[in-house]
Short mmCIF file of C-alpha atoms and ligand atoms in Angstrom, two decimals:
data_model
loop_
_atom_site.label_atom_id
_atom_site.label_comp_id
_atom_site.label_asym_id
_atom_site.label_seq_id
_atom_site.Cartn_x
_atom_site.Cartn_y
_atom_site.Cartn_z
CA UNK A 1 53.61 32.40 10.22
CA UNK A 2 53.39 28.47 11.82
CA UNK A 3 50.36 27.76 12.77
CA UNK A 4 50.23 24.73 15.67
CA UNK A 5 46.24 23.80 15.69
CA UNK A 6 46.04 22.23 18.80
CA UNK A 7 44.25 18.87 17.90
CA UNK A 8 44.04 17.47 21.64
CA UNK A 9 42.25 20.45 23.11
CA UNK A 10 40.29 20.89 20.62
CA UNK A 11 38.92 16.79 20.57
CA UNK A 12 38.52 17.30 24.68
CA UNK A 13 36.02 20.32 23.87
CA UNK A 14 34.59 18.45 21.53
CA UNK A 15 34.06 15.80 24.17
CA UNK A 16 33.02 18.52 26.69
CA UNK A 17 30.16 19.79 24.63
CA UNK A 18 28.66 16.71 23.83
CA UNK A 19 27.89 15.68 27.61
CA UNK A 20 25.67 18.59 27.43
CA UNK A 21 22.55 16.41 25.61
CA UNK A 22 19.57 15.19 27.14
CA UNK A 23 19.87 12.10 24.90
CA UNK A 24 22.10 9.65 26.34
CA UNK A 25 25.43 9.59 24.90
CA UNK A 26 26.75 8.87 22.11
CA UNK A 27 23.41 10.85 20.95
CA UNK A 28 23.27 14.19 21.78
CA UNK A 29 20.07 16.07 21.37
CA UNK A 30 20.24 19.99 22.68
CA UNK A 31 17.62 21.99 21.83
CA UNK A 32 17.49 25.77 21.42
CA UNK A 33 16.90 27.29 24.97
CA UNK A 34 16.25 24.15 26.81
CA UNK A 35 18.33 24.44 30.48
CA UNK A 36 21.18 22.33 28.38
CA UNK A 37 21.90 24.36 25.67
CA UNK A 38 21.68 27.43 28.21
CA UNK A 39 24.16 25.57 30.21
CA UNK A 40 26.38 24.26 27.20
CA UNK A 41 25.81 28.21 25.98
CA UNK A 42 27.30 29.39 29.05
CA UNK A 43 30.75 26.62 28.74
CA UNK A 44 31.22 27.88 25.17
CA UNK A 45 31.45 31.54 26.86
CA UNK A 46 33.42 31.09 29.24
CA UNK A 47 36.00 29.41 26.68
CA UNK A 48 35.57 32.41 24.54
CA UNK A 49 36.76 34.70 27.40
CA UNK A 50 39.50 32.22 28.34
CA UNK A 51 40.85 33.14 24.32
CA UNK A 52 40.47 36.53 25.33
CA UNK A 53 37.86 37.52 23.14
CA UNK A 54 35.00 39.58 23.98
CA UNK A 55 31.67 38.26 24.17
CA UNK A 56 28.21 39.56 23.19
CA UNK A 57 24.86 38.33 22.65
CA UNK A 58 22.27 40.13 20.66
CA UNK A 59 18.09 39.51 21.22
CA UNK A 60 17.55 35.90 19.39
CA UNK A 61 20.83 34.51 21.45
CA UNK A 62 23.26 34.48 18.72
CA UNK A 63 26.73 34.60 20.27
CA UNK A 64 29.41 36.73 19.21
CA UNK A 65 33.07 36.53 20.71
CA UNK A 66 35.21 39.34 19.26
CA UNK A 67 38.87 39.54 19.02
CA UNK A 68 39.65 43.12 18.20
CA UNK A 69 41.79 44.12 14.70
CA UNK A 70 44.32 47.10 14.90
CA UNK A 71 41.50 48.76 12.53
CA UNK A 72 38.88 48.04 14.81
CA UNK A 73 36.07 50.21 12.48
CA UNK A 74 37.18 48.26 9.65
CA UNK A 75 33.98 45.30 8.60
CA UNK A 76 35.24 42.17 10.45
CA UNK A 77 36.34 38.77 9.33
CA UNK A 78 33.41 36.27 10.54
CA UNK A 79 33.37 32.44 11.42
CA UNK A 80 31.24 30.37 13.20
CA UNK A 81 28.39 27.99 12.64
CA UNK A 82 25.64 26.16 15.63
CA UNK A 83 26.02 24.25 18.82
CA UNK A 84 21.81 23.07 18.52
CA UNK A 85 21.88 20.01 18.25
CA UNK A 86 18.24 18.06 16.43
CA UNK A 87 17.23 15.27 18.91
CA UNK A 88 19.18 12.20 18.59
CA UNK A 89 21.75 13.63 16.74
CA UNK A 90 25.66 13.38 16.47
CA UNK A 91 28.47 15.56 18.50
CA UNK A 92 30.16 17.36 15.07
CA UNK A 93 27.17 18.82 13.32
CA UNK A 94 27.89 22.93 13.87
CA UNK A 95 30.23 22.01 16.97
CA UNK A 96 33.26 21.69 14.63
CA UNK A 97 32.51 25.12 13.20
CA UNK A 98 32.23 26.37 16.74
CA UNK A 99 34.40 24.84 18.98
CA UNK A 100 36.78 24.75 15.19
CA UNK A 101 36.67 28.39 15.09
CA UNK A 102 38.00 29.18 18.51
CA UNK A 103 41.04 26.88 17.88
CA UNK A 104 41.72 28.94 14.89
CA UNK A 105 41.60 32.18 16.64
CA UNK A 106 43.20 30.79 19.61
CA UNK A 107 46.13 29.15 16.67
CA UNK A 108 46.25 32.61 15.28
CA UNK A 109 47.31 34.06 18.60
CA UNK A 110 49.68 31.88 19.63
CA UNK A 111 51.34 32.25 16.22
CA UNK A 112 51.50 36.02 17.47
CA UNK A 113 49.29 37.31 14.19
CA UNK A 114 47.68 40.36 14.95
CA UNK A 115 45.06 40.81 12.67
CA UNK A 116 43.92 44.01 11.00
CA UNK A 117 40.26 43.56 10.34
CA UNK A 118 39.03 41.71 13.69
CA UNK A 119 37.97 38.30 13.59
CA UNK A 120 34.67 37.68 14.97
CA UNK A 121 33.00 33.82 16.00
CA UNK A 122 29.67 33.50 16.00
CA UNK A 123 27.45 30.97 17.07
CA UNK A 124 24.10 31.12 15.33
CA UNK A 125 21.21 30.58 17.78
CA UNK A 126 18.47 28.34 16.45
CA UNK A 127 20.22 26.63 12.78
CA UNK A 128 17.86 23.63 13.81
CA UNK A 129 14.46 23.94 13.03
CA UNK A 130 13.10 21.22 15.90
CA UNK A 131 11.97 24.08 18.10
CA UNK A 132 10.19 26.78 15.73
CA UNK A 133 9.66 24.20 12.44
CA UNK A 134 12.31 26.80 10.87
CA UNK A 135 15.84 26.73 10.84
CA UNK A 136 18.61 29.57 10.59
CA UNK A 137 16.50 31.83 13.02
CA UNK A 138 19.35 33.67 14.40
CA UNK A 139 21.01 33.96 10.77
CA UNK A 140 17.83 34.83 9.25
CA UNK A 141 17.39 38.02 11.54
CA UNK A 142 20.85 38.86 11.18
CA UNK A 143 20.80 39.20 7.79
CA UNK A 144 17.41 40.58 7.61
CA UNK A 145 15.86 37.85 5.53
CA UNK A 146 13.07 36.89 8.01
CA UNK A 147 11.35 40.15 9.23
CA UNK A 148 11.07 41.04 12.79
CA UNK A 149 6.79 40.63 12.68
CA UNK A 150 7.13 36.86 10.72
CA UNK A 151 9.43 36.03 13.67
CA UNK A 152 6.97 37.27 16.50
CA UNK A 153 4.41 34.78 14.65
CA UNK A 154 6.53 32.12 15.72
CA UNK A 155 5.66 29.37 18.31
CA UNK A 156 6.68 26.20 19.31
CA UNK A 157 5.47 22.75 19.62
CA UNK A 158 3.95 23.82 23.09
CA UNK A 159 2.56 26.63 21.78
CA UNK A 160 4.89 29.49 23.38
CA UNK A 161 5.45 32.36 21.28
CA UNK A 162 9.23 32.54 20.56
CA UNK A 163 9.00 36.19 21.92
CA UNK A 164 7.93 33.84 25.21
CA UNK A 165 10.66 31.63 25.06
CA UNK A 166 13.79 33.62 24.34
CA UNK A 167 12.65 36.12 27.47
CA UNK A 168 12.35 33.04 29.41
CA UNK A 169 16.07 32.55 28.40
CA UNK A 170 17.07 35.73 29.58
CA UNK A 171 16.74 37.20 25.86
CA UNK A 172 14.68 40.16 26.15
CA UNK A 173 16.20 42.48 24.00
CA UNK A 174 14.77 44.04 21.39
CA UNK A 175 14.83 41.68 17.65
CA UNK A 176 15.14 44.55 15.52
CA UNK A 177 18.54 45.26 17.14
CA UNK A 178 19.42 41.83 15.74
CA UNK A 179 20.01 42.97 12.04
CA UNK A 180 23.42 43.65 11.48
CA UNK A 181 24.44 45.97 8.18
CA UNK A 182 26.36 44.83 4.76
CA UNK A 183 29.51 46.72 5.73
CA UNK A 184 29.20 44.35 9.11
CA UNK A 185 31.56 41.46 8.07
CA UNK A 186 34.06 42.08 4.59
CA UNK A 187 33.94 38.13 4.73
CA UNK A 188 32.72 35.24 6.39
CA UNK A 189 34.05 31.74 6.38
CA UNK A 190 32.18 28.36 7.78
CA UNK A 191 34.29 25.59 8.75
CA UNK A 192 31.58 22.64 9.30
CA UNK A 193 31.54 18.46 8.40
CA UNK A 194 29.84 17.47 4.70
CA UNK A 195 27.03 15.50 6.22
CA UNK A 196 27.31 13.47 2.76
CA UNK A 197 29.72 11.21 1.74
CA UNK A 198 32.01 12.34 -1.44
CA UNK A 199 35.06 13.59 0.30
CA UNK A 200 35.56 10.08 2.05
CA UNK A 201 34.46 8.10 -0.71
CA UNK A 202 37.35 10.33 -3.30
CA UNK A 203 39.29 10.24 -0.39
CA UNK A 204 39.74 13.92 -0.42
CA UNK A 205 40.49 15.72 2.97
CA UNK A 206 38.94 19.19 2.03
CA UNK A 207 35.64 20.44 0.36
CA UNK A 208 35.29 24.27 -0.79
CA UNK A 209 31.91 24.64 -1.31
CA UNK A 210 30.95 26.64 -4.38
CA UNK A 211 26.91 27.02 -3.86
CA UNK A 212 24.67 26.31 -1.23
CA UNK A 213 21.63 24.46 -1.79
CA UNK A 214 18.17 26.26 -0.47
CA UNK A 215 15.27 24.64 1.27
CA UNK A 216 11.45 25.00 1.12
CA UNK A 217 9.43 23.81 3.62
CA UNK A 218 5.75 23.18 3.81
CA UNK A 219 2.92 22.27 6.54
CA UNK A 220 0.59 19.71 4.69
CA UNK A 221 -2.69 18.93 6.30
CA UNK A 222 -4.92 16.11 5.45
CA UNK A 223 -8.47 16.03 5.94
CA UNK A 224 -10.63 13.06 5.32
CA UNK A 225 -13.16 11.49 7.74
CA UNK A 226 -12.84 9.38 10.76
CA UNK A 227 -14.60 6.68 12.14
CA UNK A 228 -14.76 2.90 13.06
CA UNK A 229 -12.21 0.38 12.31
CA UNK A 230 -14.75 -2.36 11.98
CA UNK A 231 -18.09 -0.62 10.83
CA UNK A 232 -16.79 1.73 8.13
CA UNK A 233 -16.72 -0.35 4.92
CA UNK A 234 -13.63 -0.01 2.57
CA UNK A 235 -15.43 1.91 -0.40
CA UNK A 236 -16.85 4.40 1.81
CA UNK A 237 -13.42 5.71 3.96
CA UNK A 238 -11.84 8.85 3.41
CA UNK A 239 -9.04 7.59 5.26
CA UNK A 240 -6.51 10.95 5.94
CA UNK A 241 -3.60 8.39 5.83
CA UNK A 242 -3.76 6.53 3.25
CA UNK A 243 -4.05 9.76 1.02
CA UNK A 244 -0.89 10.99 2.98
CA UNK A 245 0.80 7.51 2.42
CA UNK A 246 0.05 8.40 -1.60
CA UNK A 247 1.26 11.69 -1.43
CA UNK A 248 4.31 10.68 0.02
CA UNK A 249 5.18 8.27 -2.25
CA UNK A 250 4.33 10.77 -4.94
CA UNK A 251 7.01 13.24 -3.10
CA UNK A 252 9.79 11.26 -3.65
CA UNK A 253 9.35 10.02 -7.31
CA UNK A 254 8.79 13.60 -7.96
CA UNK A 255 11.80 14.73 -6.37
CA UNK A 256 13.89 11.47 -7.99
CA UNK A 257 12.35 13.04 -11.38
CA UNK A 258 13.99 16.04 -11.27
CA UNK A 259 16.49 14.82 -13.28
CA UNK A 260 19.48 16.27 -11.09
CA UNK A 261 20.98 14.69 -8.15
CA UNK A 262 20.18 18.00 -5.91
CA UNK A 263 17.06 17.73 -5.52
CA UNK A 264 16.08 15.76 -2.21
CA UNK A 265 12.71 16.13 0.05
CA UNK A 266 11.61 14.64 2.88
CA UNK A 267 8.68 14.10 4.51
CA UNK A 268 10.28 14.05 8.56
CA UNK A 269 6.75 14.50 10.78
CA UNK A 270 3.52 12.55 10.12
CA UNK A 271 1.25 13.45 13.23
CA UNK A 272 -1.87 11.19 12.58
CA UNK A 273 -5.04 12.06 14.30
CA UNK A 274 -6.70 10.58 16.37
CA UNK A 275 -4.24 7.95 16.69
CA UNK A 276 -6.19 4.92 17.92
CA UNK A 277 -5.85 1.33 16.75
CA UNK A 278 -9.36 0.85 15.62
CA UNK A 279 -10.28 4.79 14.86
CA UNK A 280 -9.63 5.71 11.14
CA UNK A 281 -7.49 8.55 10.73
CA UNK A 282 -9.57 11.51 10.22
CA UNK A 283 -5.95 14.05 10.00
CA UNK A 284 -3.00 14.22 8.93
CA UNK A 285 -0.18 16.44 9.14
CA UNK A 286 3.27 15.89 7.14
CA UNK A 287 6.25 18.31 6.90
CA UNK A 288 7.85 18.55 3.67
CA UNK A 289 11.43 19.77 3.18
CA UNK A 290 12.84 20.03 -0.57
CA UNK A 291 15.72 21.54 -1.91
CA UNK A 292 18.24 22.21 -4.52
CA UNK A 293 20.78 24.19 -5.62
CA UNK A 294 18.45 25.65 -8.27
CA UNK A 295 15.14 27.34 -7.12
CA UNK A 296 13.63 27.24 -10.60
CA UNK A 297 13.74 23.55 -10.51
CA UNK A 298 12.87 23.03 -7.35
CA UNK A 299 9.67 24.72 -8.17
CA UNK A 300 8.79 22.98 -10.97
CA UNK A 301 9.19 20.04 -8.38
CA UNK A 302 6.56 21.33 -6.16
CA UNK A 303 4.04 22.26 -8.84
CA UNK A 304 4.32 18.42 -10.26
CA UNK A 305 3.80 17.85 -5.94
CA UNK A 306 0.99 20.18 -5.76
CA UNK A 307 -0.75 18.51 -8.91
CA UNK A 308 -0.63 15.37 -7.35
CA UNK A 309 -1.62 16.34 -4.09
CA UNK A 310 -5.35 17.75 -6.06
CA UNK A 311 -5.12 14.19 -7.88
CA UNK A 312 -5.15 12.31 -4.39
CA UNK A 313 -7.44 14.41 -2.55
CA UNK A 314 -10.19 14.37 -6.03
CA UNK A 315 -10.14 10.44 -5.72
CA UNK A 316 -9.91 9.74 -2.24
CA UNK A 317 -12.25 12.96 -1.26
CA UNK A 318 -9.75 14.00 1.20
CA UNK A 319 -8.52 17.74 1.44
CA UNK A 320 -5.29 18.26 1.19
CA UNK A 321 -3.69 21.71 1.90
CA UNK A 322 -0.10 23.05 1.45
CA UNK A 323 1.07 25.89 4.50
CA UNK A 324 4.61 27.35 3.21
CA UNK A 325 6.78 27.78 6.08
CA UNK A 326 10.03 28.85 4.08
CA UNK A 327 11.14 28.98 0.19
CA UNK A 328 14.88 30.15 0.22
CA UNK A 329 16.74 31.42 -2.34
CA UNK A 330 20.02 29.16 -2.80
CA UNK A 331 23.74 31.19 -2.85
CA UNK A 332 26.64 31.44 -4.07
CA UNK A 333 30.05 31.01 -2.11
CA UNK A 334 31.95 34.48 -2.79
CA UNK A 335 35.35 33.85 -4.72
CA UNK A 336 37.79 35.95 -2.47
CA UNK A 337 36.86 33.46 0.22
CA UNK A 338 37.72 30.39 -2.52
CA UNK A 339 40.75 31.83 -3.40
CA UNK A 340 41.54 32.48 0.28
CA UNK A 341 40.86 28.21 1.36
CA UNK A 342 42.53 27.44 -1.85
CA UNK A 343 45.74 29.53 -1.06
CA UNK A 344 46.14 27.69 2.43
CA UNK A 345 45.28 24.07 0.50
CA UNK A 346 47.83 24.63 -1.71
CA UNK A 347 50.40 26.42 0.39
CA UNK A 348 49.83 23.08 2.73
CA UNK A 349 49.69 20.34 -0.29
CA UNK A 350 46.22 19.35 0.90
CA UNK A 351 44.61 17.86 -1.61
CA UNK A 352 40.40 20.01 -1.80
CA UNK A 353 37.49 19.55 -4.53
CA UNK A 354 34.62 22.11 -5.43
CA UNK A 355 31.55 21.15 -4.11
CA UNK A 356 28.06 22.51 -3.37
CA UNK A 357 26.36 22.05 0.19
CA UNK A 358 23.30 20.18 -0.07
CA UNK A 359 22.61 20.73 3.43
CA UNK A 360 21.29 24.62 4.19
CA UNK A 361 23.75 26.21 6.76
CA UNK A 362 23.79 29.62 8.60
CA UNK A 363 26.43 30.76 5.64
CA UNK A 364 23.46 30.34 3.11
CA UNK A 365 21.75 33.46 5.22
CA UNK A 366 24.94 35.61 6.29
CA UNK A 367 25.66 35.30 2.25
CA UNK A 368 22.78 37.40 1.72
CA UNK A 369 24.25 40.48 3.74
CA UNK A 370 28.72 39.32 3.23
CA UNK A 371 30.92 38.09 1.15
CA UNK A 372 30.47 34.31 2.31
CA UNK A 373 32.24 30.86 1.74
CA UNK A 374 32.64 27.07 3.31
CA UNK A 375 35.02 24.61 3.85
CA UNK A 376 33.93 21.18 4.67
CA UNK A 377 35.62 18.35 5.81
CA UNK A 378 35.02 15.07 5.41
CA UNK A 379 32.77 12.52 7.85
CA UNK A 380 32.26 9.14 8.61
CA UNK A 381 30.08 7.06 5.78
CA UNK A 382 28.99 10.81 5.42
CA UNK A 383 26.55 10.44 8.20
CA UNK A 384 24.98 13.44 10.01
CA UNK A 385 21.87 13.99 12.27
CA UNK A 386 22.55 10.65 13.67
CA UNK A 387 24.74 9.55 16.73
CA UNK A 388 27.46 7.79 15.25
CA UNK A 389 28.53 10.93 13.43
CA UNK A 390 31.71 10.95 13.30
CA UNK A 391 34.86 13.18 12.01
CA UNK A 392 38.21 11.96 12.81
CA UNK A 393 40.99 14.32 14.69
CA UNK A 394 43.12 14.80 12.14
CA UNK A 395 40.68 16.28 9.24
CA UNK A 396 39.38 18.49 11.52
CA UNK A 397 42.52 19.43 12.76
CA UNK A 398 42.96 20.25 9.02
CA UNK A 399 40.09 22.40 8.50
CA UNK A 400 41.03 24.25 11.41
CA UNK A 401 44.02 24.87 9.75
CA UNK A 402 43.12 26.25 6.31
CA UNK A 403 40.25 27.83 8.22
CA UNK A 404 42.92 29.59 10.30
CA UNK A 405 44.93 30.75 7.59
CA UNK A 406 42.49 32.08 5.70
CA UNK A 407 40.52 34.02 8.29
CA UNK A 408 44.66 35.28 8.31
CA UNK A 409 44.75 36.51 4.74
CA UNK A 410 41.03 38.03 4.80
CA UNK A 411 42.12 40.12 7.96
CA UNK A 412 45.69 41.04 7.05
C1 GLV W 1 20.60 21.68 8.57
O1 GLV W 1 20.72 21.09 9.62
C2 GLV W 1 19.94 21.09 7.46
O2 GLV W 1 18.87 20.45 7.70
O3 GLV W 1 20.45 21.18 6.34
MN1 MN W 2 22.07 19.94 11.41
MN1 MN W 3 24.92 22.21 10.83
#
């Protein structure tokens, strides 16, 4: 079989999707059920049904477009990744994945394979956690490993119940229909960009990922005391910001002390309260976001955090409290789906290196439920979550490829 990925199409749709932002371009922010992603939901659809492939969407707005096997009761062959875009962000992050997966089904056609387990794309509704402070939503449900009732607890920034928001987006099923079973997919593959920069800087086209790295993710409020800028002396303040400011600093030389390059956090939202020039900050309230590809390490991290954080709050008499949102096991990629992206490398000469994803994906959720794997490819300076994101034609024109091929040799 000669498979023809068509590289021009697939840059236009790349295009396409990204003028559906409400950042101007080159940023592109979409956020989960905002009119724009409802609009750029219902482009990606109608593509879908252009490739002949069937399209359904289950309760949390996860996508699926379906192109039938001759064994259509056999588990399918999955793909897929996001189209949510965080705001201010680049056009590749998820798209490639997406818009990736339908040129390799659409490849596969012309090509005339006829597959015998079907191939299913997915888009994953919600991977970003800007709307509901967690990410993976519609991978989480899927796979069962966020339950129906923590869901329902979920609100966003405005305060509307997710329940609200996804009815509001014409997603009233019901979310315990979202769950699909382990006989579901036998495999599922994620084409998607590194977000790092090790494949450019080796100069290395393709990245098989081996693990994927797991994220925990905290609330931490600060309580001090408020008051005036001028009358409150220094010795007496209990200033909720300059304990945060601490803590922060603490959060990173913990996380640099690890000892292994995986571990990372970041501290992305400091909301300071009141926020007046000459009012001391009587609250604050930080995000964390740690990871690794080992759990047991990253929670040694956050006990060394957590000590500090009792250290801080004892001398400046400020409270500090920790509120986990998620702690995620990390996962391993399955081999068959290796083997598979390493048969197409080397059938192809394409030159690939074992890596693990430091960035969580929906794969690290769908692993939990299928036999699951990744193949990255390589971007610009390795930047992500940023607008000049960038991943040139012709590498992803050559995941498509291997992504192609294997999805071939999983379904034959
Ligand atoms: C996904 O976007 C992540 O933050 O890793
Ligand atoms: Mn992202
Ligand atoms: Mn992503």
């Amino acid at each position: 079989m000669k498979l023809e990925i068509d590289q021009r199409q697939l840059v236009d749709e790349i295009e396409a999707l990204a003028t559906f932002s409400d950042a101007e371009a080159p940023a592109v922010t979409r956020v989960v059920f905002s009119d724009t992603d409802l609009k750029a939901r219902a482009w990606i659809i109608s593509r879908c049904e252009k490739a002949g492939l069937a399209v359904r969407q289950d309760a949390i707005g996860n996508i699926f477009a379906h192109w039938t096997g001759s064994d259509p009761e056999a588990p399918a062959v999955g793909t897929g990744s996001h189209i949510d875009a965080i705001p201010n962000a680049g056009k590749y992050d998820g798209v490639v994945g997406v818009l990736g997966g339908l040129e390799a089904i659409r490849a596969l056609q012309r090509a005339g394979f006829r597959p015998t387990n079907s191939i299913e794309l997915v888009m994953f509704a919600t991977e970003e956690p800007t709307r509901f402070g967690i990410g993976c939503l519609g991978s989480r449900l899927l796979s069962g490993t966020l339950s129906v009732d923590a869901a329902e607890k979920l609100s966003d920034g405005e305060g509307e119940t997710l329940d609200a928001v996804r009815k509001g987006a014409g997603f009233d099923g019901n979310l315990r229909d979202v769950k699909l079973s382990a006989e579901y997919y036998k495999a599922f593959v994620e084409l998607h960009i590194e977000q790092g920069p090790l494949l450019e800087r080796a100069r290395i086209p393709l990245g098989i990922v081996s693990r994927i790295a797991a994220p925990a993710s905290f609330w931490i409020s600060l309580e001090g005391a408020g008051g005036h800028a001028g009358g409150v002396l220094m010795p007496d303040r209990k200033d909720a910001l300059c304990a945060a400011s601490e803590l922060i600093l603490e959060i990173e030389n913990a996380a640099r002390a690890s000892g292994a390059m995986d571990t990372v956090a970041t501290i992305g939202v400091c909301q300071v309260f009141p926020g007046a020039v000459n009012s001391i900050p009587s609250r604050v309230q930080l995000t964390l976001d740690i990871r690794d590809t080992d759990r047991m390490r990253r929670d040694r991290v956050m006990q060394s955090i957590e000590r500090k954080a009792q250290e801080i709050s004892a001398k400046r008499q400020v409270s500090i409290q920790f509120e986990l949102v998620n702690a995620d096991d990390p996962a391993d990629c399955a081999a068959q789906v290796q083997t598979a992206l390493a048969d197409s490398c080397r059938r192809h000469n394409l030159k690939f290196m074992e890596m693990v994803s430091r960035a969580y994906h929906d794969s690290l959720f769908v692993s939990r439920i299928a036999p699951t794997g990744m193949l990255f490819i390589p971007c610009r300076n390795g930047y992500s979550h940023r607008p000049d994101e960038f991943a040139a034609p012709e590498d992803i024109a050559r995941g498509v490829l291997v992504l192609a091929e294997s999805m071939a040799q999983l379904s034959a």
